Amino acid sequence: MGTPTLTCISTNVALHKLNTFNVKAFATSFIQIDSLQQLKSNYPEIAACSERFVLGGGSNLLFISDYSGLVIYPQLKGIQVIAEDSRQVTLRVAASEVWHEFVCYCLDKGYFGLENLALIPGTVGAAPVQNIGAYGVEVESFITLVECFDLNRGEMVSLSHDDCQFAYRDSLIKRAGQGHYLVTSVEFVLAKNPELVLTYKPLKEYFANQSSVTPQQVFDRVCQIRAEKLPDPKLLANAGSFFKNPLVTEQHYLRLKKSFPELVAYPVVTDAKSEYKVAAGWLIETAGFKGKVVGKVGVHKHQALVLVNYTDDDGSNILALAQTIMQAVKQMFDIELKAEVRVLGQLVEKTKNSGL
Ligand code: EPU
């Protein structure tokens, strides 16, 4: 008789507290990863599960049923300074550090650049996956390297900034699909002299009459704006923006602008074409959904891009509301909204072609 293999995989694990939408869902299998060594030694068992998903802070996903695969839950911690001179510092940050705590750490140490990204929920490892962004800044500007464990091949892989193919709320890691890359650490290069980004209108206006602005002031103002507009997931369950801001052609934009002079959109000019990014919050508000409550779920009263869960256990009701919104926006503006959050569970197949 051989020695039984020690397994770290648990079965039937509750995910209720591990998703900021606070919906009830169970994972058929679940493994917590506390070190790279443990990840490597458990790899054969992980590889045996064809359906798997890497769970970070759970702040950008919606479970619409129990999850029938393996949830991999990294708990990798630590911040290291790996290079430093008088101008800048390079930090290697383990994936499971809490994003906002990392932003506070940097501000405290005098490492600047991330102030505009304060209070974004989630982990450091999730930041490059969807290239988090807010108030005129995207995280990719500071990332030089992303270390991942390739769960398909069972080996470490280093992705340079260019390898990551960052785009608006997107990257190679995200496009590779759930359960392919597990981010283990991220390298950031941050400035020691403040280089403030005040291009976002509400920041520009707020600081217009100030001759000098500090990173701490930008951080404070961003925290204030977020607190006014966005619900704190600890107090009202949500996953931030549910949809991405859609891109439309110039012709489409001009047509819409004629019918809706108040339309909020920004030009996005690339080498190949000229498009417009439309504020999805405006579309949803104009379609009449802002503040709407449907049963135990709804649309946030201050930011229509955010769906909220008052007390529902069942994520499929949030999905149903999202689909109703998508249909209304399609009908009114001929625009197909695409989800920013990841939708996980049995209905995924059915919703794949509807943008969710
Ligand atoms: N707007 C409305 N009604 C609304 C919401 C927005 O009319 O209910 C219009 C307003 O005119 C506003 C404009 O849309 O000026 C833009 O709104 P906001 O500044 O709140 O930004 P957003 O485009 O709706 C994006 C990100 C947010 C990020 C903010 C600030 C996406 C999908 N969302 O929202 O990110 O905090 O910009 O930079 O890109 C997140 O990803 O979870 C998130 C919260």
Tab-separated table of C-alpha atoms and ligand atoms in Angstrom:
chain	number	residue	atom	x	y	z
A	1	MET	CA	0.000	0.000	0.000
A	2	GLY	CA	1.424	3.427	-0.972
A	3	THR	CA	1.503	6.418	1.372
A	4	PRO	CA	-1.607	8.559	0.865
A	5	THR	CA	-0.786	11.936	-0.717
A	6	LEU	CA	-1.325	14.930	1.552
A	7	THR	CA	-3.848	17.232	-0.060
A	8	CYS	CA	-4.471	20.909	0.593
A	9	ILE	CA	-7.636	20.862	-1.495
A	10	SER	CA	-10.865	21.263	0.462
A	11	THR	CA	-14.301	20.494	-0.880
A	12	ASN	CA	-17.596	22.361	-0.772
A	13	VAL	CA	-16.194	25.674	0.488
A	14	ALA	CA	-18.421	28.722	1.076
A	15	LEU	CA	-17.462	31.777	-1.006
A	16	HIS	CA	-19.988	34.152	0.599
A	17	LYS	CA	-17.332	36.151	2.456
A	18	LEU	CA	-14.861	36.028	-0.432
A	19	ASN	CA	-16.870	38.087	-2.938
A	20	THR	CA	-17.805	41.732	-2.414
A	21	PHE	CA	-21.254	41.186	-3.977
A	22	ASN	CA	-21.804	38.980	-0.904
A	23	VAL	CA	-23.771	36.371	-2.801
A	24	LYS	CA	-23.969	32.780	-1.632
A	25	ALA	CA	-21.960	30.296	-3.628
A	26	PHE	CA	-19.968	27.163	-2.877
A	27	ALA	CA	-16.840	25.974	-4.647
A	28	THR	CA	-16.690	22.264	-5.361
A	29	SER	CA	-12.928	22.414	-4.639
A	30	PHE	CA	-10.800	25.104	-3.020
A	31	ILE	CA	-7.115	25.526	-2.323
A	32	GLN	CA	-5.394	28.311	-0.418
A	33	ILE	CA	-1.848	29.036	-1.603
A	34	ASP	CA	0.478	30.368	1.095
A	35	SER	CA	3.793	30.067	-0.725
A	36	LEU	CA	5.265	29.414	-4.145
A	37	GLN	CA	6.735	26.187	-2.847
A	38	GLN	CA	3.317	24.945	-1.769
A	39	LEU	CA	1.883	25.966	-5.152
A	40	LYS	CA	4.542	23.936	-6.938
A	41	SER	CA	4.172	20.890	-4.724
A	42	ASN	CA	0.374	20.898	-5.156
A	43	TYR	CA	0.579	21.513	-8.868
A	44	PRO	CA	-0.254	17.935	-9.992
A	45	GLU	CA	-3.548	18.092	-8.101
A	46	ILE	CA	-4.304	21.588	-9.406
A	47	ALA	CA	-3.514	20.541	-12.974
A	48	ALA	CA	-5.903	17.620	-12.627
A	49	CYS	CA	-8.791	20.118	-12.303
A	50	SER	CA	-9.595	21.369	-15.787
A	51	GLU	CA	-12.011	24.025	-14.548
A	52	ARG	CA	-10.269	26.453	-12.213
A	53	PHE	CA	-10.308	30.055	-11.216
A	54	VAL	CA	-7.873	32.309	-9.331
A	55	LEU	CA	-9.643	34.357	-6.659
A	56	GLY	CA	-8.075	37.597	-5.441
A	57	GLY	CA	-10.041	40.109	-3.375
A	58	GLY	CA	-13.327	38.980	-4.965
A	59	SER	CA	-14.166	42.580	-5.821
A	60	ASN	CA	-14.639	42.201	-9.552
A	61	LEU	CA	-16.728	39.097	-9.913
A	62	LEU	CA	-20.248	37.786	-9.666
A	63	PHE	CA	-21.131	34.202	-8.802
A	64	ILE	CA	-24.450	33.304	-10.381
A	65	SER	CA	-24.453	29.758	-9.023
A	66	ASP	CA	-22.155	27.434	-7.147
A	67	TYR	CA	-18.771	27.045	-8.810
A	68	SER	CA	-18.183	23.504	-9.967
A	69	GLY	CA	-14.415	23.760	-10.445
A	70	LEU	CA	-11.359	24.513	-8.297
A	71	VAL	CA	-10.992	27.948	-6.702
A	72	ILE	CA	-7.328	28.818	-6.167
A	73	TYR	CA	-6.941	31.393	-3.408
A	74	PRO	CA	-3.431	32.874	-3.158
A	75	GLN	CA	-2.337	34.431	0.137
A	76	LEU	CA	1.132	35.625	-0.878
A	77	LYS	CA	2.346	38.609	1.143
A	78	GLY	CA	5.341	40.930	1.265
A	79	ILE	CA	6.777	44.147	-0.158
A	80	GLN	CA	10.453	44.348	-1.146
A	81	VAL	CA	12.525	47.277	-2.378
A	82	ILE	CA	14.612	45.798	-5.181
A	83	ALA	CA	16.273	48.942	-6.559
A	84	GLU	CA	16.453	52.546	-5.523
A	85	ASP	CA	18.183	55.762	-6.495
A	86	SER	CA	17.549	59.415	-5.799
A	87	ARG	CA	14.795	59.636	-8.429
A	88	GLN	CA	12.848	56.399	-8.189
A	89	VAL	CA	12.280	53.126	-6.438
A	90	THR	CA	11.453	49.655	-7.760
A	91	LEU	CA	9.228	47.546	-5.551
A	92	ARG	CA	8.333	43.883	-5.830
A	93	VAL	CA	4.964	43.362	-4.227
A	94	ALA	CA	3.416	39.977	-3.535
A	95	ALA	CA	0.060	39.436	-5.224
A	96	SER	CA	-2.165	39.174	-2.161
A	97	GLU	CA	-1.228	42.487	-0.580
A	98	VAL	CA	-4.356	44.651	-0.333
A	99	TRP	CA	-4.243	47.314	-3.053
A	100	HIS	CA	-5.340	50.304	-0.974
A	101	GLU	CA	-2.965	49.385	1.862
A	102	PHE	CA	-0.157	49.268	-0.693
A	103	VAL	CA	-1.131	52.744	-1.981
A	104	CYS	CA	-1.024	54.032	1.627
A	105	TYR	CA	2.353	52.354	2.204
A	106	CYS	CA	3.790	54.105	-0.881
A	107	LEU	CA	2.481	57.515	0.130
A	108	ASP	CA	3.892	57.042	3.605
A	109	LYS	CA	7.337	56.112	2.253
A	110	GLY	CA	7.383	58.963	-0.276
A	111	TYR	CA	6.982	56.761	-3.370
A	112	PHE	CA	4.609	58.607	-5.667
A	113	GLY	CA	2.270	57.929	-8.580
A	114	LEU	CA	-0.477	55.745	-7.174
A	115	GLU	CA	-2.413	58.496	-5.326
A	116	ASN	CA	-5.190	58.601	-7.943
A	117	LEU	CA	-5.732	54.868	-7.507
A	118	ALA	CA	-6.573	55.107	-3.797
A	119	LEU	CA	-9.456	53.079	-2.381
A	120	ILE	CA	-9.795	50.721	-5.348
A	121	PRO	CA	-10.907	47.435	-3.808
A	122	GLY	CA	-8.972	44.238	-4.452
A	123	THR	CA	-5.423	42.942	-4.348
A	124	VAL	CA	-2.122	43.963	-5.937
A	125	GLY	CA	-2.172	40.789	-8.039
A	126	ALA	CA	-5.514	41.730	-9.573
A	127	ALA	CA	-4.309	45.221	-10.511
A	128	PRO	CA	-2.473	44.237	-13.735
A	129	VAL	CA	-5.086	41.650	-14.722
A	130	GLN	CA	-7.672	44.273	-15.520
A	131	ASN	CA	-5.285	47.238	-15.597
A	132	ILE	CA	-7.140	49.096	-12.857
A	133	GLY	CA	-7.639	52.774	-13.470
A	134	ALA	CA	-9.289	55.832	-11.988
A	135	TYR	CA	-9.142	59.614	-12.050
A	136	GLY	CA	-6.825	59.887	-15.047
A	137	VAL	CA	-4.343	57.150	-14.140
A	138	GLU	CA	-3.998	53.507	-15.174
A	139	VAL	CA	-1.805	51.158	-13.160
A	140	GLU	CA	0.107	49.957	-16.231
A	141	SER	CA	2.100	53.228	-16.200
A	142	PHE	CA	3.980	51.979	-13.127
A	143	ILE	CA	4.288	48.261	-13.854
A	144	THR	CA	7.539	46.910	-15.296
A	145	LEU	CA	7.145	43.193	-14.614
A	146	VAL	CA	4.450	40.723	-13.600
A	147	GLU	CA	5.573	37.363	-12.220
A	148	CYS	CA	3.041	34.597	-12.776
A	149	PHE	CA	2.711	30.893	-12.299
A	150	ASP	CA	1.460	29.434	-15.565
A	151	LEU	CA	-1.142	26.938	-14.387
A	152	ASN	CA	-1.330	25.279	-17.789
A	153	ARG	CA	2.390	24.530	-17.947
A	154	GLY	CA	3.264	24.302	-14.290
A	155	GLU	CA	6.100	26.850	-14.396
A	156	MET	CA	6.901	30.430	-13.484
A	157	VAL	CA	6.756	33.030	-16.228
A	158	SER	CA	7.912	36.671	-16.148
A	159	LEU	CA	5.819	39.044	-18.208
A	160	SER	CA	7.376	42.397	-19.076
A	161	HIS	CA	5.181	45.471	-19.388
A	162	ASP	CA	4.956	44.921	-23.141
A	163	ASP	CA	4.234	41.209	-22.770
A	164	CYS	CA	1.186	42.132	-20.691
A	165	GLN	CA	-0.433	43.943	-23.670
A	166	PHE	CA	-2.301	46.301	-21.397
A	167	ALA	CA	-5.451	48.011	-22.636
A	168	TYR	CA	-8.485	49.676	-21.043
A	169	ARG	CA	-9.485	47.294	-18.214
A	170	ASP	CA	-7.712	44.508	-20.055
A	171	SER	CA	-4.432	42.588	-20.374
A	172	LEU	CA	-2.962	39.391	-21.791
A	173	ILE	CA	-3.476	37.783	-18.371
A	174	LYS	CA	-7.200	38.555	-18.466
A	175	ARG	CA	-7.568	37.501	-22.088
A	176	ALA	CA	-5.786	34.202	-21.403
A	177	GLY	CA	-8.864	33.228	-19.394
A	178	GLN	CA	-9.604	32.143	-15.864
A	179	GLY	CA	-7.200	29.685	-14.374
A	180	HIS	CA	-4.320	30.189	-16.824
A	181	TYR	CA	-2.015	32.657	-15.075
A	182	LEU	CA	-1.764	33.052	-11.335
A	183	VAL	CA	-0.054	36.380	-10.599
A	184	THR	CA	2.490	35.877	-7.815
A	185	SER	CA	4.071	39.358	-7.655
A	186	VAL	CA	4.137	42.673	-9.457
A	187	GLU	CA	7.056	45.076	-9.915
A	188	PHE	CA	6.324	48.788	-9.776
A	189	VAL	CA	8.611	51.724	-10.514
A	190	LEU	CA	7.525	54.793	-8.546
A	191	ALA	CA	8.868	58.330	-8.456
A	192	LYS	CA	10.448	59.939	-5.431
A	193	ASN	CA	9.488	63.385	-6.649
A	194	PRO	CA	5.751	63.884	-7.020
A	195	GLU	CA	4.471	63.751	-10.601
A	196	LEU	CA	0.826	64.542	-10.096
A	197	VAL	CA	-1.860	63.743	-12.661
A	198	LEU	CA	-4.654	66.284	-12.368
A	199	THR	CA	-6.184	65.862	-15.816
A	200	TYR	CA	-9.467	64.360	-14.549
A	201	LYS	CA	-11.908	67.271	-14.537
A	202	PRO	CA	-13.110	67.092	-10.926
A	203	LEU	CA	-9.482	67.020	-9.692
A	204	LYS	CA	-8.403	69.820	-12.033
A	205	GLU	CA	-11.312	72.013	-10.921
A	206	TYR	CA	-10.837	71.262	-7.236
A	207	PHE	CA	-7.143	72.254	-7.273
A	208	ALA	CA	-7.493	75.069	-9.850
A	209	ASN	CA	-6.786	77.864	-7.377
A	210	GLN	CA	-4.006	76.131	-5.492
A	211	SER	CA	-0.433	77.057	-6.424
A	212	SER	CA	1.052	73.819	-5.134
A	213	VAL	CA	-0.600	70.474	-4.630
A	214	THR	CA	0.808	67.512	-2.716
A	215	PRO	CA	0.318	63.781	-3.397
A	216	GLN	CA	-1.376	63.515	0.010
A	217	GLN	CA	-3.939	66.135	-1.061
A	218	VAL	CA	-4.645	64.256	-4.286
A	219	PHE	CA	-4.997	61.019	-2.323
A	220	ASP	CA	-7.384	62.699	0.156
A	221	ARG	CA	-9.487	64.230	-2.614
A	222	VAL	CA	-9.713	60.929	-4.520
A	223	CYS	CA	-10.810	59.168	-1.321
A	224	GLN	CA	-13.411	61.886	-0.788
A	225	ILE	CA	-14.782	61.677	-4.363
A	226	ARG	CA	-14.979	57.892	-4.168
A	227	ALA	CA	-16.705	58.020	-0.797
A	228	GLU	CA	-19.309	60.429	-2.196
A	229	LYS	CA	-19.993	58.517	-5.422
A	230	LEU	CA	-19.142	54.891	-4.903
A	231	PRO	CA	-20.613	52.599	-2.270
A	232	ASP	CA	-18.170	51.038	0.200
A	233	PRO	CA	-18.468	47.263	-0.432
A	234	LYS	CA	-18.217	46.690	3.336
A	235	LEU	CA	-21.426	48.679	3.835
A	236	LEU	CA	-23.318	47.966	0.597
A	237	ALA	CA	-22.315	44.933	-1.431
A	238	ASN	CA	-21.067	45.772	-4.955
A	239	ALA	CA	-18.216	45.122	-7.384
A	240	GLY	CA	-17.474	48.657	-8.591
A	241	SER	CA	-18.306	49.466	-12.199
A	242	PHE	CA	-20.352	46.557	-13.497
A	243	PHE	CA	-19.868	47.563	-17.145
A	244	LYS	CA	-17.005	49.004	-19.165
A	245	ASN	CA	-17.376	52.363	-20.849
A	246	PRO	CA	-18.132	51.381	-24.469
A	247	LEU	CA	-16.280	52.609	-27.538
A	248	VAL	CA	-18.341	53.786	-30.525
A	249	THR	CA	-17.380	54.968	-33.999
A	250	GLU	CA	-17.280	58.680	-34.777
A	251	GLN	CA	-20.380	58.322	-37.003
A	252	HIS	CA	-22.269	56.570	-34.228
A	253	TYR	CA	-21.221	59.263	-31.759
A	254	LEU	CA	-22.336	62.084	-34.071
A	255	ARG	CA	-25.681	60.374	-34.647
A	256	LEU	CA	-26.233	59.956	-30.912
A	257	LYS	CA	-25.116	63.502	-30.120
A	258	LYS	CA	-27.834	64.791	-32.452
A	259	SER	CA	-30.563	62.917	-30.601
A	260	PHE	CA	-28.967	63.340	-27.160
A	261	PRO	CA	-27.067	66.647	-26.953
A	262	GLU	CA	-26.227	65.913	-23.285
A	263	LEU	CA	-24.345	62.698	-24.195
A	264	VAL	CA	-21.109	62.309	-22.189
A	265	ALA	CA	-18.282	60.938	-24.346
A	266	TYR	CA	-14.547	61.464	-24.865
A	267	PRO	CA	-12.610	61.140	-28.139
A	268	VAL	CA	-10.115	58.285	-28.303
A	269	VAL	CA	-7.810	58.720	-31.267
A	270	THR	CA	-5.502	55.910	-32.347
A	271	ASP	CA	-3.369	55.634	-35.516
A	272	ALA	CA	-6.008	53.634	-37.303
A	273	LYS	CA	-9.258	55.285	-36.301
A	274	SER	CA	-11.053	57.902	-34.305
A	275	GLU	CA	-13.565	56.598	-31.779
A	276	TYR	CA	-15.460	57.877	-28.761
A	277	LYS	CA	-15.586	56.385	-25.288
A	278	VAL	CA	-19.076	56.867	-23.939
A	279	ALA	CA	-19.811	57.172	-20.202
A	280	ALA	CA	-21.814	54.013	-19.528
A	281	GLY	CA	-23.078	55.599	-16.298
A	282	TRP	CA	-24.709	58.335	-18.372
A	283	LEU	CA	-26.306	55.797	-20.735
A	284	ILE	CA	-27.720	53.785	-17.830
A	285	GLU	CA	-28.931	56.895	-16.011
A	286	THR	CA	-30.559	58.254	-19.178
A	287	ALA	CA	-32.238	54.881	-19.753
A	288	GLY	CA	-33.894	55.456	-16.359
A	289	PHE	CA	-32.070	53.005	-14.131
A	290	LYS	CA	-30.154	55.197	-11.687
A	291	GLY	CA	-31.239	54.411	-8.121
A	292	LYS	CA	-33.675	51.741	-9.297
A	293	VAL	CA	-34.355	48.930	-6.834
A	294	VAL	CA	-35.474	45.550	-8.162
A	295	GLY	CA	-36.278	43.173	-5.321
A	296	LYS	CA	-33.157	42.931	-3.178
A	297	VAL	CA	-30.732	44.317	-5.797
A	298	GLY	CA	-30.451	47.614	-7.639
A	299	VAL	CA	-28.507	50.372	-9.362
A	300	HIS	CA	-26.564	52.727	-7.121
A	301	LYS	CA	-28.193	56.094	-6.568
A	302	HIS	CA	-25.008	58.149	-7.095
A	303	GLN	CA	-23.270	56.159	-9.862
A	304	ALA	CA	-25.416	54.216	-12.321
A	305	LEU	CA	-22.474	52.079	-13.457
A	306	VAL	CA	-22.465	50.310	-10.111
A	307	LEU	CA	-24.945	47.532	-9.387
A	308	VAL	CA	-25.581	46.908	-5.708
A	309	ASN	CA	-26.797	43.974	-3.702
A	310	TYR	CA	-28.902	45.026	-0.706
A	311	THR	CA	-29.620	41.618	0.797
A	312	ASP	CA	-29.846	39.030	-1.957
A	313	ASP	CA	-28.121	35.674	-1.615
A	314	ASP	CA	-28.606	34.839	-5.270
A	315	GLY	CA	-26.236	36.383	-7.818
A	316	SER	CA	-28.479	35.497	-10.731
A	317	ASN	CA	-30.801	38.374	-9.784
A	318	ILE	CA	-27.922	40.818	-10.288
A	319	LEU	CA	-27.249	39.165	-13.625
A	320	ALA	CA	-30.924	39.537	-14.586
A	321	LEU	CA	-30.813	43.254	-13.742
A	322	ALA	CA	-27.595	43.651	-15.762
A	323	GLN	CA	-29.243	41.991	-18.744
A	324	THR	CA	-32.317	44.239	-18.478
A	325	ILE	CA	-30.028	47.279	-18.470
A	326	MET	CA	-28.087	45.973	-21.460
A	327	GLN	CA	-31.268	45.463	-23.451
A	328	ALA	CA	-32.569	48.941	-22.609
A	329	VAL	CA	-29.245	50.587	-23.536
A	330	LYS	CA	-29.098	48.609	-26.766
A	331	GLN	CA	-32.632	49.638	-27.670
A	332	MET	CA	-32.205	53.309	-26.803
A	333	PHE	CA	-28.653	53.968	-28.056
A	334	ASP	CA	-27.762	50.957	-30.210
A	335	ILE	CA	-24.797	50.297	-27.927
A	336	GLU	CA	-23.864	46.897	-26.527
A	337	LEU	CA	-22.560	47.223	-23.001
A	338	LYS	CA	-19.888	44.739	-21.957
A	339	ALA	CA	-19.457	43.592	-18.383
A	340	GLU	CA	-16.340	44.632	-16.519
A	341	VAL	CA	-16.943	42.122	-13.740
A	342	ARG	CA	-16.345	38.432	-14.312
A	343	VAL	CA	-19.479	36.366	-14.209
A	344	LEU	CA	-18.879	32.875	-12.836
A	345	GLY	CA	-21.151	29.886	-12.507
A	346	GLN	CA	-23.440	27.686	-14.505
A	347	LEU	CA	-25.169	30.373	-16.528
A	348	VAL	CA	-21.844	31.570	-17.954
A	349	GLU	CA	-22.253	29.559	-21.151
A	350	LYS	CA	-25.700	31.038	-21.782
A	351	THR	CA	-24.471	34.592	-21.237
A	352	LYS	CA	-21.148	34.354	-23.069
A	353	ASN	CA	-22.465	35.926	-26.243
A	354	SER	CA	-24.419	38.663	-24.545
A	355	GLY	CA	-21.358	40.572	-23.335
A	356	LEU	CA	-21.439	39.135	-19.823
B	1	EPU	N1	-22.314	59.784	-15.377
B	1	EPU	C1	-23.686	59.986	-15.381
B	1	EPU	N2	-24.440	59.258	-14.534
B	1	EPU	C2	-23.919	58.350	-13.684
B	1	EPU	C3	-22.539	58.151	-13.689
B	1	EPU	C4	-21.746	58.872	-14.542
B	1	EPU	O1	-24.201	60.805	-16.123
B	1	EPU	O2	-24.700	57.727	-12.948
B	1	EPU	C5	-21.493	60.600	-16.288
B	1	EPU	C6	-21.098	61.930	-15.662
B	1	EPU	O3	-21.214	62.915	-16.618
B	1	EPU	C7	-19.644	61.758	-15.328
B	1	EPU	C8	-19.179	60.751	-16.350
B	1	EPU	O4	-20.306	59.919	-16.601
B	1	EPU	O5	-18.955	62.948	-15.474
B	1	EPU	C9	-18.032	59.903	-15.862
B	1	EPU	O6	-18.367	59.365	-14.595
B	1	EPU	P1	-17.231	58.995	-13.534
B	1	EPU	O7	-16.252	60.071	-13.438
B	1	EPU	O8	-17.902	58.536	-12.278
B	1	EPU	O9	-16.465	57.817	-14.227
B	1	EPU	P2	-16.962	56.538	-14.994
B	1	EPU	O10	-16.491	56.632	-16.390
B	1	EPU	O11	-18.408	56.295	-14.773
B	1	EPU	C10	-14.724	55.262	-14.573
B	1	EPU	C11	-14.284	53.945	-14.005
B	1	EPU	C12	-14.335	53.963	-12.494
B	1	EPU	C13	-13.445	55.084	-11.992
B	1	EPU	C14	-13.941	56.416	-12.596
B	1	EPU	C15	-13.088	57.597	-12.238
B	1	EPU	C16	-14.872	52.339	-15.734
B	1	EPU	C17	-15.750	51.209	-16.135
B	1	EPU	N3	-15.119	52.879	-14.536
B	1	EPU	O12	-16.115	55.405	-14.243
B	1	EPU	O13	-13.774	52.739	-12.047
B	1	EPU	O14	-13.453	55.164	-10.577
B	1	EPU	O15	-13.940	56.306	-14.035
B	1	EPU	O16	-11.929	57.606	-12.989
B	1	EPU	O17	-13.971	52.695	-16.478
B	1	EPU	C18	-14.307	50.515	-11.428
B	1	EPU	O18	-13.679	50.158	-12.415
B	1	EPU	O19	-14.852	49.684	-10.648
B	1	EPU	C19	-14.468	51.936	-11.168
B	1	EPU	C20	-15.221	52.408	-10.184
